């Protein structure tokens, strides 16, 4: 579990990150610290600092195996997104870099290189939900590396004791959470704020809606949005939600310690949950709501991008293709040997041994069939307005129709603003 992975899913359309987990491993930041590979030009490759032991050593090993260029790794602690945004404005930044994006500003500003041609013959093998936000103007600007997702964990024995089934609809989730709540155990944990920070757009997609439509407008200008979001206030007033847990939603401790019968948490928690509970748990997508609804699974992916200011763009593109498209063994290793993530390639996710059975296999299927990622056009201003409204709906019982209408106005204004910047 890492700070960076949770930040990734925050920008996957659902989360405002709360709390922090300690990052581990890796403090080298200088250009001279890198492991070199072959001859040819020297390429600078940047990564954010992972909290997963062994990841830094792995990416240095990958770089050392490349023979068509000398690849120098920079392992960057601190505010990585800010560092890369500043570096892309100069000629001394990275050639190849990991990015939580690329962002719309980076694409529209001509700071990143078109990578569409790298996907010839393999585009359909990438998880389409995470590939979509890397696509703009019909071109692909980043190669997804691994997929991170969130799921509804439930304790099988507690549901059996309460004579309830795993919830398949949002109404069933509300009723089941109430049935599972007693003096010692709460039915559901959505985070210490009641869910506004972690849920974000997930309920909208469960209602058959979206954050942004294909034609660039608010995707939740529909009465179904208010009806769906209102149900979270019922969870709050029913006192079915665990609030004030020792650790927030990203940590599975509340679930494994029996403080809650169900918890919304990340895929990264699955190994710890399995170690603690054995087979006494299952995972589900967020339940659908309404006749037009469908299961909803938020996904996100860091990607590998190439700076438009690189003096070796062709060589940098060739290296990105070698590592993140051609070298499938490295991709599986990166996803599953140090943390617990889904390879971005569908074929790899289906055949990876650690993902072929039980809850892990279910998670792969949900992410592939029901995954959604934050649209590229969804700006931080849209996110803040939406999350603030959801918080008022959940905790204060604010009128959902009024709140949704206000966010729709804000969102449409933002979308018009950013789309005017198209070149």
mmCIF file of C-alpha atoms in Angstrom:
data_model
loop_
_atom_site.group_PDB
_atom_site.id
_atom_site.type_symbol
_atom_site.label_atom_id
_atom_site.label_comp_id
_atom_site.label_asym_id
_atom_site.label_seq_id
_atom_site.Cartn_x
_atom_site.Cartn_y
_atom_site.Cartn_z
ATOM 1 C CA UNK A 1 0.000 0.000 0.000
ATOM 2 C CA UNK A 2 1.388 3.369 -0.939
ATOM 3 C CA UNK A 3 0.529 7.012 -0.897
ATOM 4 C CA UNK A 4 1.042 7.199 -4.634
ATOM 5 C CA UNK A 5 -1.340 4.380 -5.504
ATOM 6 C CA UNK A 6 -4.121 6.006 -3.511
ATOM 7 C CA UNK A 7 -3.378 9.361 -5.144
ATOM 8 C CA UNK A 8 -3.710 7.651 -8.515
ATOM 9 C CA UNK A 9 -7.203 6.438 -7.748
ATOM 10 C CA UNK A 10 -8.072 9.804 -6.314
ATOM 11 C CA UNK A 11 -7.663 11.138 -9.800
ATOM 12 C CA UNK A 12 -9.470 8.150 -11.213
ATOM 13 C CA UNK A 13 -12.634 9.989 -10.561
ATOM 14 C CA UNK A 14 -13.555 8.997 -7.090
ATOM 15 C CA UNK A 15 -11.216 9.944 -4.343
ATOM 16 C CA UNK A 16 -9.907 12.857 -2.451
ATOM 17 C CA UNK A 17 -7.037 11.357 -0.594
ATOM 18 C CA UNK A 18 -7.168 11.428 3.193
ATOM 19 C CA UNK A 19 -4.523 10.316 5.626
ATOM 20 C CA UNK A 20 -1.154 8.947 4.588
ATOM 21 C CA UNK A 21 0.713 5.690 4.546
ATOM 22 C CA UNK A 22 4.428 5.653 4.981
ATOM 23 C CA UNK A 23 6.409 5.323 1.784
ATOM 24 C CA UNK A 24 9.216 2.799 1.893
ATOM 25 C CA UNK A 25 12.360 2.201 -0.109
ATOM 26 C CA UNK A 26 14.231 4.437 -2.434
ATOM 27 C CA UNK A 27 15.967 7.713 -1.768
ATOM 28 C CA UNK A 28 18.228 8.093 -4.783
ATOM 29 C CA UNK A 29 17.406 11.172 -6.782
ATOM 30 C CA UNK A 30 20.502 12.256 -8.670
ATOM 31 C CA UNK A 31 21.139 11.661 -12.339
ATOM 32 C CA UNK A 32 24.386 9.874 -11.522
ATOM 33 C CA UNK A 33 22.663 7.264 -9.364
ATOM 34 C CA UNK A 34 21.132 5.303 -12.205
ATOM 35 C CA UNK A 35 21.832 1.834 -13.523
ATOM 36 C CA UNK A 36 22.975 1.950 -17.133
ATOM 37 C CA UNK A 37 22.081 -0.409 -19.910
ATOM 38 C CA UNK A 38 23.611 -0.492 -23.381
ATOM 39 C CA UNK A 39 25.238 1.955 -25.737
ATOM 40 C CA UNK A 40 23.647 4.592 -27.922
ATOM 41 C CA UNK A 41 22.173 7.798 -26.524
ATOM 42 C CA UNK A 42 21.617 8.343 -22.812
ATOM 43 C CA UNK A 43 17.961 8.506 -21.756
ATOM 44 C CA UNK A 44 16.708 9.886 -18.444
ATOM 45 C CA UNK A 45 13.777 7.926 -17.033
ATOM 46 C CA UNK A 46 11.841 9.251 -14.021
ATOM 47 C CA UNK A 47 9.656 7.357 -11.529
ATOM 48 C CA UNK A 48 7.770 8.572 -8.485
ATOM 49 C CA UNK A 49 8.863 7.005 -5.197
ATOM 50 C CA UNK A 50 6.935 3.791 -4.628
ATOM 51 C CA UNK A 51 6.292 2.466 -1.141
ATOM 52 C CA UNK A 52 6.655 -1.130 -2.295
ATOM 53 C CA UNK A 53 9.927 -2.838 -1.403
ATOM 54 C CA UNK A 54 11.864 -4.026 -4.433
ATOM 55 C CA UNK A 55 10.223 -1.766 -7.013
ATOM 56 C CA UNK A 56 13.205 0.557 -7.389
ATOM 57 C CA UNK A 57 15.600 -2.335 -7.816
ATOM 58 C CA UNK A 58 13.281 -3.863 -10.419
ATOM 59 C CA UNK A 59 13.082 -0.781 -12.655
ATOM 60 C CA UNK A 60 16.857 -0.418 -12.501
ATOM 61 C CA UNK A 61 17.183 -4.049 -13.564
ATOM 62 C CA UNK A 62 14.833 -3.452 -16.499
ATOM 63 C CA UNK A 63 16.865 -0.426 -17.590
ATOM 64 C CA UNK A 64 20.112 -2.386 -17.387
ATOM 65 C CA UNK A 65 18.711 -5.010 -19.757
ATOM 66 C CA UNK A 66 18.068 -2.503 -22.550
ATOM 67 C CA UNK A 67 20.818 -2.495 -25.191
ATOM 68 C CA UNK A 68 19.847 0.234 -27.655
ATOM 69 C CA UNK A 69 20.428 3.126 -25.235
ATOM 70 C CA UNK A 70 21.864 3.846 -21.822
ATOM 71 C CA UNK A 71 18.898 4.403 -19.522
ATOM 72 C CA UNK A 72 19.500 6.327 -16.309
ATOM 73 C CA UNK A 73 16.837 6.050 -13.624
ATOM 74 C CA UNK A 74 15.800 8.881 -11.345
ATOM 75 C CA UNK A 75 13.755 7.786 -8.325
ATOM 76 C CA UNK A 76 11.918 10.938 -7.243
ATOM 77 C CA UNK A 77 10.555 11.367 -3.699
ATOM 78 C CA UNK A 78 8.403 14.338 -2.748
ATOM 79 C CA UNK A 79 5.740 15.993 -4.896
ATOM 80 C CA UNK A 80 6.438 14.069 -8.067
ATOM 81 C CA UNK A 81 3.570 15.504 -10.112
ATOM 82 C CA UNK A 82 4.774 19.045 -9.411
ATOM 83 C CA UNK A 83 8.367 18.104 -10.186
ATOM 84 C CA UNK A 84 7.536 16.608 -13.559
ATOM 85 C CA UNK A 85 5.181 19.432 -14.510
ATOM 86 C CA UNK A 86 8.011 21.919 -13.964
ATOM 87 C CA UNK A 87 10.632 19.752 -15.672
ATOM 88 C CA UNK A 88 8.554 19.347 -18.824
ATOM 89 C CA UNK A 89 8.829 23.091 -19.403
ATOM 90 C CA UNK A 90 12.612 22.808 -19.740
ATOM 91 C CA UNK A 91 15.052 20.950 -21.964
ATOM 92 C CA UNK A 92 16.737 19.349 -18.939
ATOM 93 C CA UNK A 93 13.779 17.228 -17.863
ATOM 94 C CA UNK A 94 13.259 13.490 -18.391
ATOM 95 C CA UNK A 95 13.118 11.760 -21.749
ATOM 96 C CA UNK A 96 10.780 9.019 -20.539
ATOM 97 C CA UNK A 97 8.744 9.488 -17.392
ATOM 98 C CA UNK A 98 6.025 7.926 -15.320
ATOM 99 C CA UNK A 99 2.979 10.170 -15.049
ATOM 100 C CA UNK A 100 -0.420 10.225 -13.421
ATOM 101 C CA UNK A 101 -1.868 11.268 -16.766
ATOM 102 C CA UNK A 102 -0.618 12.874 -18.960
ATOM 103 C CA UNK A 103 -2.851 15.753 -17.978
ATOM 104 C CA UNK A 104 -4.937 17.768 -20.394
ATOM 105 C CA UNK A 105 -2.651 20.780 -19.881
ATOM 106 C CA UNK A 106 0.411 18.705 -20.762
ATOM 107 C CA UNK A 107 -1.237 17.399 -23.918
ATOM 108 C CA UNK A 108 -2.706 20.711 -25.048
ATOM 109 C CA UNK A 109 0.545 22.464 -24.185
ATOM 110 C CA UNK A 110 2.544 20.220 -26.487
ATOM 111 C CA UNK A 111 4.665 18.874 -23.633
ATOM 112 C CA UNK A 112 4.246 15.161 -24.392
ATOM 113 C CA UNK A 113 4.779 13.047 -27.497
ATOM 114 C CA UNK A 114 2.160 11.191 -29.506
ATOM 115 C CA UNK A 115 2.631 7.450 -28.831
ATOM 116 C CA UNK A 116 -0.247 6.135 -30.942
ATOM 117 C CA UNK A 117 1.970 4.184 -33.317
ATOM 118 C CA UNK A 118 3.378 2.131 -30.429
ATOM 119 C CA UNK A 119 -0.011 0.460 -30.019
ATOM 120 C CA UNK A 120 -0.255 -1.024 -33.521
ATOM 121 C CA UNK A 121 -1.669 -4.520 -33.149
ATOM 122 C CA UNK A 122 -1.976 -4.382 -29.333
ATOM 123 C CA UNK A 123 -4.366 -1.523 -28.555
ATOM 124 C CA UNK A 124 -7.333 -3.835 -27.919
ATOM 125 C CA UNK A 125 -5.265 -5.858 -25.441
ATOM 126 C CA UNK A 126 -5.020 -2.917 -23.036
ATOM 127 C CA UNK A 127 -7.665 -2.351 -20.388
ATOM 128 C CA UNK A 128 -9.878 0.062 -22.294
ATOM 129 C CA UNK A 129 -11.081 1.941 -19.215
ATOM 130 C CA UNK A 130 -7.554 3.046 -18.269
ATOM 131 C CA UNK A 131 -6.512 3.626 -21.869
ATOM 132 C CA UNK A 132 -9.355 6.093 -22.459
ATOM 133 C CA UNK A 133 -7.950 8.936 -20.277
ATOM 134 C CA UNK A 134 -4.594 8.583 -22.056
ATOM 135 C CA UNK A 135 -6.361 9.301 -25.363
ATOM 136 C CA UNK A 136 -7.103 12.781 -26.685
ATOM 137 C CA UNK A 137 -7.778 14.060 -30.166
ATOM 138 C CA UNK A 138 -7.737 10.511 -31.469
ATOM 139 C CA UNK A 139 -4.142 10.024 -30.274
ATOM 140 C CA UNK A 140 -2.658 8.078 -27.352
ATOM 141 C CA UNK A 141 -0.266 10.022 -25.113
ATOM 142 C CA UNK A 142 0.798 7.467 -22.502
ATOM 143 C CA UNK A 143 1.275 3.703 -22.148
ATOM 144 C CA UNK A 144 -0.653 2.362 -19.112
ATOM 145 C CA UNK A 145 1.656 0.432 -16.779
ATOM 146 C CA UNK A 146 -0.520 -1.293 -14.168
ATOM 147 C CA UNK A 147 -4.157 -1.032 -13.131
ATOM 148 C CA UNK A 148 -5.248 -0.188 -9.594
ATOM 149 C CA UNK A 149 -8.849 -0.540 -8.538
ATOM 150 C CA UNK A 150 -11.251 -0.475 -5.606
ATOM 151 C CA UNK A 151 -13.710 -3.129 -4.526
ATOM 152 C CA UNK A 152 -16.363 -3.911 -1.940
ATOM 153 C CA UNK A 153 -14.941 -6.444 0.526
ATOM 154 C CA UNK A 154 -17.468 -8.465 2.521
ATOM 155 C CA UNK A 155 -17.100 -10.975 5.347
ATOM 156 C CA UNK A 156 -18.810 -14.215 4.284
ATOM 157 C CA UNK A 157 -19.430 -15.542 7.795
ATOM 158 C CA UNK A 158 -21.010 -12.323 9.055
ATOM 159 C CA UNK A 159 -23.392 -12.163 6.107
ATOM 160 C CA UNK A 160 -24.303 -15.824 6.622
ATOM 161 C CA UNK A 161 -24.971 -15.267 10.333
ATOM 162 C CA UNK A 162 -27.264 -12.352 9.471
ATOM 163 C CA UNK A 163 -28.991 -14.442 6.780
ATOM 164 C CA UNK A 164 -28.279 -11.906 4.039
ATOM 165 C CA UNK A 165 -26.758 -12.272 0.592
ATOM 166 C CA UNK A 166 -23.918 -10.203 -0.895
ATOM 167 C CA UNK A 167 -25.574 -7.016 -2.211
ATOM 168 C CA UNK A 168 -26.088 -6.745 -5.956
ATOM 169 C CA UNK A 169 -27.941 -3.421 -5.988
ATOM 170 C CA UNK A 170 -27.474 -0.177 -4.076
ATOM 171 C CA UNK A 171 -30.808 -0.684 -2.306
ATOM 172 C CA UNK A 172 -29.615 -4.108 -1.196
ATOM 173 C CA UNK A 173 -26.359 -2.555 0.016
ATOM 174 C CA UNK A 174 -28.282 -0.090 2.191
ATOM 175 C CA UNK A 175 -30.533 -2.814 3.612
ATOM 176 C CA UNK A 176 -27.676 -5.272 4.098
ATOM 177 C CA UNK A 177 -25.534 -2.705 5.910
ATOM 178 C CA UNK A 178 -28.388 -2.060 8.327
ATOM 179 C CA UNK A 179 -28.981 -5.787 8.889
ATOM 180 C CA UNK A 180 -25.292 -6.345 9.641
ATOM 181 C CA UNK A 181 -25.016 -3.495 12.155
ATOM 182 C CA UNK A 182 -25.120 -4.282 15.857
ATOM 183 C CA UNK A 183 -23.507 -2.958 19.032
ATOM 184 C CA UNK A 184 -20.068 -4.297 18.110
ATOM 185 C CA UNK A 185 -19.960 -4.273 14.315
ATOM 186 C CA UNK A 186 -21.005 -1.702 11.729
ATOM 187 C CA UNK A 187 -22.395 -2.851 8.437
ATOM 188 C CA UNK A 188 -20.250 -0.784 6.088
ATOM 189 C CA UNK A 189 -17.077 1.309 6.055
ATOM 190 C CA UNK A 190 -16.724 3.909 3.296
ATOM 191 C CA UNK A 191 -14.102 6.002 5.028
ATOM 192 C CA UNK A 192 -14.143 8.133 8.141
ATOM 193 C CA UNK A 193 -15.963 10.922 6.319
ATOM 194 C CA UNK A 194 -18.873 8.673 5.395
ATOM 195 C CA UNK A 195 -17.795 8.112 1.810
ATOM 196 C CA UNK A 196 -17.549 11.522 0.139
ATOM 197 C CA UNK A 197 -13.789 11.276 -0.223
ATOM 198 C CA UNK A 198 -13.553 7.786 -1.650
ATOM 199 C CA UNK A 199 -16.756 7.341 -3.648
ATOM 200 C CA UNK A 200 -16.765 10.313 -5.986
ATOM 201 C CA UNK A 201 -18.181 9.303 -9.362
ATOM 202 C CA UNK A 202 -18.567 5.602 -8.529
ATOM 203 C CA UNK A 203 -22.296 5.864 -7.613
ATOM 204 C CA UNK A 204 -22.994 7.844 -10.787
ATOM 205 C CA UNK A 205 -21.546 5.105 -12.972
ATOM 206 C CA UNK A 206 -23.523 2.564 -10.916
ATOM 207 C CA UNK A 207 -26.653 4.481 -11.911
ATOM 208 C CA UNK A 208 -25.739 4.265 -15.593
ATOM 209 C CA UNK A 209 -24.451 7.835 -15.723
ATOM 210 C CA UNK A 210 -20.932 9.288 -16.021
ATOM 211 C CA UNK A 211 -18.855 12.268 -14.978
ATOM 212 C CA UNK A 212 -18.399 13.577 -18.533
ATOM 213 C CA UNK A 213 -20.271 12.609 -21.702
ATOM 214 C CA UNK A 214 -18.559 11.766 -24.974
ATOM 215 C CA UNK A 215 -19.502 15.193 -26.327
ATOM 216 C CA UNK A 216 -17.864 16.954 -23.372
ATOM 217 C CA UNK A 217 -20.753 17.820 -21.050
ATOM 218 C CA UNK A 218 -21.664 16.906 -17.483
ATOM 219 C CA UNK A 219 -22.713 13.265 -17.550
ATOM 220 C CA UNK A 220 -24.979 13.400 -14.511
ATOM 221 C CA UNK A 221 -27.554 16.012 -15.532
ATOM 222 C CA UNK A 222 -30.255 13.478 -14.830
ATOM 223 C CA UNK A 223 -32.765 12.921 -11.987
ATOM 224 C CA UNK A 224 -31.201 9.504 -11.416
ATOM 225 C CA UNK A 225 -28.082 11.186 -9.980
ATOM 226 C CA UNK A 226 -29.963 12.795 -7.103
ATOM 227 C CA UNK A 227 -31.948 9.627 -6.400
ATOM 228 C CA UNK A 228 -28.768 7.575 -6.176
ATOM 229 C CA UNK A 229 -26.763 10.001 -4.046
ATOM 230 C CA UNK A 230 -29.666 10.434 -1.613
ATOM 231 C CA UNK A 231 -29.277 6.788 -0.574
ATOM 232 C CA UNK A 232 -25.958 7.539 1.070
ATOM 233 C CA UNK A 233 -27.662 9.883 3.507
ATOM 234 C CA UNK A 234 -29.906 6.970 4.467
ATOM 235 C CA UNK A 235 -26.827 4.872 5.239
ATOM 236 C CA UNK A 236 -25.636 7.735 7.435
ATOM 237 C CA UNK A 237 -28.930 8.222 9.292
ATOM 238 C CA UNK A 238 -29.375 4.455 9.714
ATOM 239 C CA UNK A 239 -26.060 4.525 11.589
ATOM 240 C CA UNK A 240 -24.902 1.662 9.396
ATOM 241 C CA UNK A 241 -21.614 3.361 8.556
ATOM 242 C CA UNK A 242 -18.428 2.934 10.540
ATOM 243 C CA UNK A 243 -17.073 6.397 11.349
ATOM 244 C CA UNK A 244 -13.934 7.316 13.266
ATOM 245 C CA UNK A 245 -12.019 4.105 12.571
ATOM 246 C CA UNK A 246 -8.341 4.028 13.637
ATOM 247 C CA UNK A 247 -7.293 3.946 9.954
ATOM 248 C CA UNK A 248 -9.124 5.250 6.896
ATOM 249 C CA UNK A 249 -10.667 3.404 3.945
ATOM 250 C CA UNK A 250 -7.364 2.605 2.193
ATOM 251 C CA UNK A 251 -6.249 0.404 5.102
ATOM 252 C CA UNK A 252 -8.097 -2.920 5.584
ATOM 253 C CA UNK A 253 -7.521 -3.048 9.345
ATOM 254 C CA UNK A 254 -11.115 -2.121 10.238
ATOM 255 C CA UNK A 255 -12.341 -4.993 8.095
ATOM 256 C CA UNK A 256 -9.892 -7.661 9.250
ATOM 257 C CA UNK A 257 -10.337 -6.650 12.899
ATOM 258 C CA UNK A 258 -14.100 -7.143 12.682
ATOM 259 C CA UNK A 259 -15.119 -3.521 13.141
ATOM 260 C CA UNK A 260 -17.148 -3.664 9.936
ATOM 261 C CA UNK A 261 -18.775 -6.443 7.940
ATOM 262 C CA UNK A 262 -18.188 -4.725 4.589
ATOM 263 C CA UNK A 263 -15.554 -2.219 3.485
ATOM 264 C CA UNK A 264 -14.784 -0.305 0.307
ATOM 265 C CA UNK A 265 -11.033 -0.605 -0.156
ATOM 266 C CA UNK A 266 -8.308 -1.052 -2.749
ATOM 267 C CA UNK A 267 -7.098 -4.161 -4.523
ATOM 268 C CA UNK A 268 -3.742 -3.546 -2.824
ATOM 269 C CA UNK A 269 -5.329 -4.732 0.440
ATOM 270 C CA UNK A 270 -6.280 -8.173 -0.880
ATOM 271 C CA UNK A 271 -3.110 -10.061 0.174
ATOM 272 C CA UNK A 272 -3.364 -8.687 3.729
ATOM 273 C CA UNK A 273 -7.069 -9.529 3.926
ATOM 274 C CA UNK A 274 -6.474 -13.062 2.667
ATOM 275 C CA UNK A 275 -3.627 -13.571 5.127
ATOM 276 C CA UNK A 276 -5.850 -12.489 8.020
ATOM 277 C CA UNK A 277 -9.172 -14.072 7.025
ATOM 278 C CA UNK A 278 -8.318 -16.948 4.714
ATOM 279 C CA UNK A 279 -11.344 -17.665 2.536
ATOM 280 C CA UNK A 280 -13.799 -15.861 4.818
ATOM 281 C CA UNK A 281 -14.227 -12.910 2.470
ATOM 282 C CA UNK A 282 -15.320 -12.013 -1.013
ATOM 283 C CA UNK A 283 -15.177 -8.964 -3.255
ATOM 284 C CA UNK A 284 -17.804 -7.239 -5.370
ATOM 285 C CA UNK A 285 -18.021 -4.266 -7.697
ATOM 286 C CA UNK A 286 -19.988 -1.302 -6.407
ATOM 287 C CA UNK A 287 -23.628 -2.405 -6.798
ATOM 288 C CA UNK A 288 -25.770 -1.046 -9.619
ATOM 289 C CA UNK A 289 -28.672 1.302 -8.978
ATOM 290 C CA UNK A 290 -31.866 1.662 -10.958
ATOM 291 C CA UNK A 291 -33.117 0.085 -14.172
ATOM 292 C CA UNK A 292 -30.325 1.661 -16.230
ATOM 293 C CA UNK A 293 -27.644 0.924 -13.665
ATOM 294 C CA UNK A 294 -24.624 -1.329 -13.918
ATOM 295 C CA UNK A 295 -21.847 -2.499 -11.578
ATOM 296 C CA UNK A 296 -19.191 0.178 -11.106
ATOM 297 C CA UNK A 297 -15.456 -0.307 -10.567
ATOM 298 C CA UNK A 298 -13.123 2.719 -10.444
ATOM 299 C CA UNK A 299 -9.751 2.068 -12.031
ATOM 300 C CA UNK A 300 -6.609 4.093 -12.596
ATOM 301 C CA UNK A 301 -3.176 3.645 -14.105
ATOM 302 C CA UNK A 302 0.097 5.485 -14.109
ATOM 303 C CA UNK A 303 1.501 5.611 -17.610
ATOM 304 C CA UNK A 304 4.845 5.919 -19.310
ATOM 305 C CA UNK A 305 5.135 9.075 -21.432
ATOM 306 C CA UNK A 306 7.795 10.759 -23.547
ATOM 307 C CA UNK A 307 8.707 14.426 -23.202
ATOM 308 C CA UNK A 308 8.198 16.515 -26.330
ATOM 309 C CA UNK A 309 11.401 18.400 -25.395
ATOM 310 C CA UNK A 310 13.519 15.247 -25.367
ATOM 311 C CA UNK A 311 16.509 15.428 -27.698
ATOM 312 C CA UNK A 312 16.051 11.697 -28.307
ATOM 313 C CA UNK A 313 12.320 11.327 -28.818
ATOM 314 C CA UNK A 314 12.521 8.441 -31.274
ATOM 315 C CA UNK A 315 14.860 6.520 -28.979
ATOM 316 C CA UNK A 316 12.709 7.335 -25.947
ATOM 317 C CA UNK A 317 9.607 6.041 -27.734
ATOM 318 C CA UNK A 318 11.459 2.878 -28.697
ATOM 319 C CA UNK A 319 12.439 2.278 -25.072
ATOM 320 C CA UNK A 320 8.884 2.903 -23.802
ATOM 321 C CA UNK A 321 7.589 0.381 -26.337
ATOM 322 C CA UNK A 322 10.246 -2.163 -25.414
ATOM 323 C CA UNK A 323 9.488 -1.955 -21.699
ATOM 324 C CA UNK A 324 5.728 -1.415 -21.518
ATOM 325 C CA UNK A 325 4.481 -3.171 -24.658
ATOM 326 C CA UNK A 326 7.048 -5.768 -25.759
ATOM 327 C CA UNK A 327 8.525 -7.022 -22.462
ATOM 328 C CA UNK A 328 5.448 -8.709 -21.003
ATOM 329 C CA UNK A 329 7.469 -10.634 -18.400
ATOM 330 C CA UNK A 330 8.702 -7.348 -16.940
ATOM 331 C CA UNK A 331 5.165 -5.949 -16.961
ATOM 332 C CA UNK A 332 3.835 -8.887 -14.966
ATOM 333 C CA UNK A 333 6.798 -8.695 -12.595
ATOM 334 C CA UNK A 334 6.244 -4.961 -12.025
ATOM 335 C CA UNK A 335 2.546 -5.470 -11.292
ATOM 336 C CA UNK A 336 2.668 -8.456 -8.973
ATOM 337 C CA UNK A 337 6.118 -9.126 -7.527
ATOM 338 C CA UNK A 338 6.333 -6.082 -5.219
ATOM 339 C CA UNK A 339 2.772 -4.870 -4.706
ATOM 340 C CA UNK A 340 -0.571 -6.223 -5.863
ATOM 341 C CA UNK A 341 -1.851 -4.653 -9.069
ATOM 342 C CA UNK A 342 -3.391 -5.785 -12.338
ATOM 343 C CA UNK A 343 -1.244 -5.710 -15.475
ATOM 344 C CA UNK A 344 -2.598 -3.156 -17.955
ATOM 345 C CA UNK A 345 -2.588 -5.798 -20.710
ATOM 346 C CA UNK A 346 -5.790 -7.876 -20.570
ATOM 347 C CA UNK A 347 -4.024 -11.018 -21.765
ATOM 348 C CA UNK A 348 -1.435 -10.726 -18.988
ATOM 349 C CA UNK A 349 -4.064 -10.099 -16.326
ATOM 350 C CA UNK A 350 -5.953 -13.230 -17.354
ATOM 351 C CA UNK A 351 -2.961 -15.556 -17.297
ATOM 352 C CA UNK A 352 -1.009 -14.210 -14.279
ATOM 353 C CA UNK A 353 -0.848 -17.008 -11.715
ATOM 354 C CA UNK A 354 -1.568 -14.736 -8.733
ATOM 355 C CA UNK A 355 -4.737 -13.441 -10.406
ATOM 356 C CA UNK A 356 -6.264 -16.676 -11.660
ATOM 357 C CA UNK A 357 -8.197 -17.843 -8.598
ATOM 358 C CA UNK A 358 -10.574 -16.632 -5.930
ATOM 359 C CA UNK A 359 -11.130 -12.986 -5.113
ATOM 360 C CA UNK A 360 -8.149 -11.896 -7.215
ATOM 361 C CA UNK A 361 -9.662 -13.448 -10.349
ATOM 362 C CA UNK A 362 -12.983 -11.788 -9.510
ATOM 363 C CA UNK A 363 -11.219 -8.443 -9.221
ATOM 364 C CA UNK A 364 -9.633 -8.825 -12.656
ATOM 365 C CA UNK A 365 -13.005 -9.648 -14.179
ATOM 366 C CA UNK A 366 -14.728 -6.698 -12.502
ATOM 367 C CA UNK A 367 -12.005 -4.260 -13.541
ATOM 368 C CA UNK A 368 -12.137 -5.504 -17.130
ATOM 369 C CA UNK A 369 -15.919 -5.686 -17.488
ATOM 370 C CA UNK A 370 -17.086 -2.812 -15.272
ATOM 371 C CA UNK A 371 -14.073 -0.504 -14.925
ATOM 372 C CA UNK A 372 -14.308 3.250 -15.358
ATOM 373 C CA UNK A 373 -11.578 5.867 -15.037
ATOM 374 C CA UNK A 374 -11.733 9.588 -14.451
ATOM 375 C CA UNK A 375 -12.212 11.339 -17.794
ATOM 376 C CA UNK A 376 -9.361 13.498 -19.006
ATOM 377 C CA UNK A 377 -11.695 16.514 -19.082
ATOM 378 C CA UNK A 378 -12.709 16.164 -15.419
ATOM 379 C CA UNK A 379 -10.805 19.029 -13.788
ATOM 380 C CA UNK A 380 -9.820 19.469 -10.116
ATOM 381 C CA UNK A 381 -12.431 22.244 -9.879
ATOM 382 C CA UNK A 382 -15.117 19.800 -11.004
ATOM 383 C CA UNK A 383 -13.883 17.238 -8.493
ATOM 384 C CA UNK A 384 -13.907 19.652 -5.561
ATOM 385 C CA UNK A 385 -17.406 20.932 -6.361
ATOM 386 C CA UNK A 386 -18.770 17.406 -6.702
ATOM 387 C CA UNK A 387 -17.099 16.064 -3.568
ATOM 388 C CA UNK A 388 -18.226 19.011 -1.440
ATOM 389 C CA UNK A 389 -21.794 18.467 -2.624
ATOM 390 C CA UNK A 390 -21.642 14.745 -1.876
ATOM 391 C CA UNK A 391 -20.338 15.475 1.613
ATOM 392 C CA UNK A 392 -23.269 17.820 2.276
ATOM 393 C CA UNK A 393 -25.726 15.246 0.968
ATOM 394 C CA UNK A 394 -24.318 12.416 3.106
ATOM 395 C CA UNK A 395 -23.754 14.189 6.404
ATOM 396 C CA UNK A 396 -26.075 17.182 6.351
ATOM 397 C CA UNK A 397 -28.994 15.786 4.421
ATOM 398 C CA UNK A 398 -28.730 18.583 1.870
ATOM 399 C CA UNK A 399 -31.260 18.458 -0.956
ATOM 400 C CA UNK A 400 -29.734 16.148 -3.587
ATOM 401 C CA UNK A 401 -31.545 17.765 -6.516
ATOM 402 C CA UNK A 402 -30.315 21.240 -5.591
ATOM 403 C CA UNK A 403 -26.769 20.044 -4.960
ATOM 404 C CA UNK A 404 -26.544 18.084 -8.216
ATOM 405 C CA UNK A 405 -27.896 20.983 -10.279
ATOM 406 C CA UNK A 406 -25.243 23.291 -8.821
ATOM 407 C CA UNK A 407 -22.453 20.840 -9.626
ATOM 408 C CA UNK A 408 -23.797 20.358 -13.160
ATOM 409 C CA UNK A 409 -23.587 24.124 -13.732
ATOM 410 C CA UNK A 410 -20.057 24.265 -12.359
ATOM 411 C CA UNK A 411 -18.977 21.231 -14.386
ATOM 412 C CA UNK A 412 -20.399 22.495 -17.669
ATOM 413 C CA UNK A 413 -18.662 25.831 -17.156
ATOM 414 C CA UNK A 414 -15.347 24.096 -16.516
ATOM 415 C CA UNK A 415 -15.757 21.797 -19.489
ATOM 416 C CA UNK A 416 -16.448 24.729 -21.785
ATOM 417 C CA UNK A 417 -13.361 26.485 -20.455
ATOM 418 C CA UNK A 418 -10.940 23.618 -20.975
ATOM 419 C CA UNK A 419 -12.313 22.690 -24.378
ATOM 420 C CA UNK A 420 -11.831 26.230 -25.644
ATOM 421 C CA UNK A 421 -8.097 25.634 -25.205
ATOM 422 C CA UNK A 422 -8.069 23.037 -27.976
ATOM 423 C CA UNK A 423 -5.498 23.877 -30.588
#
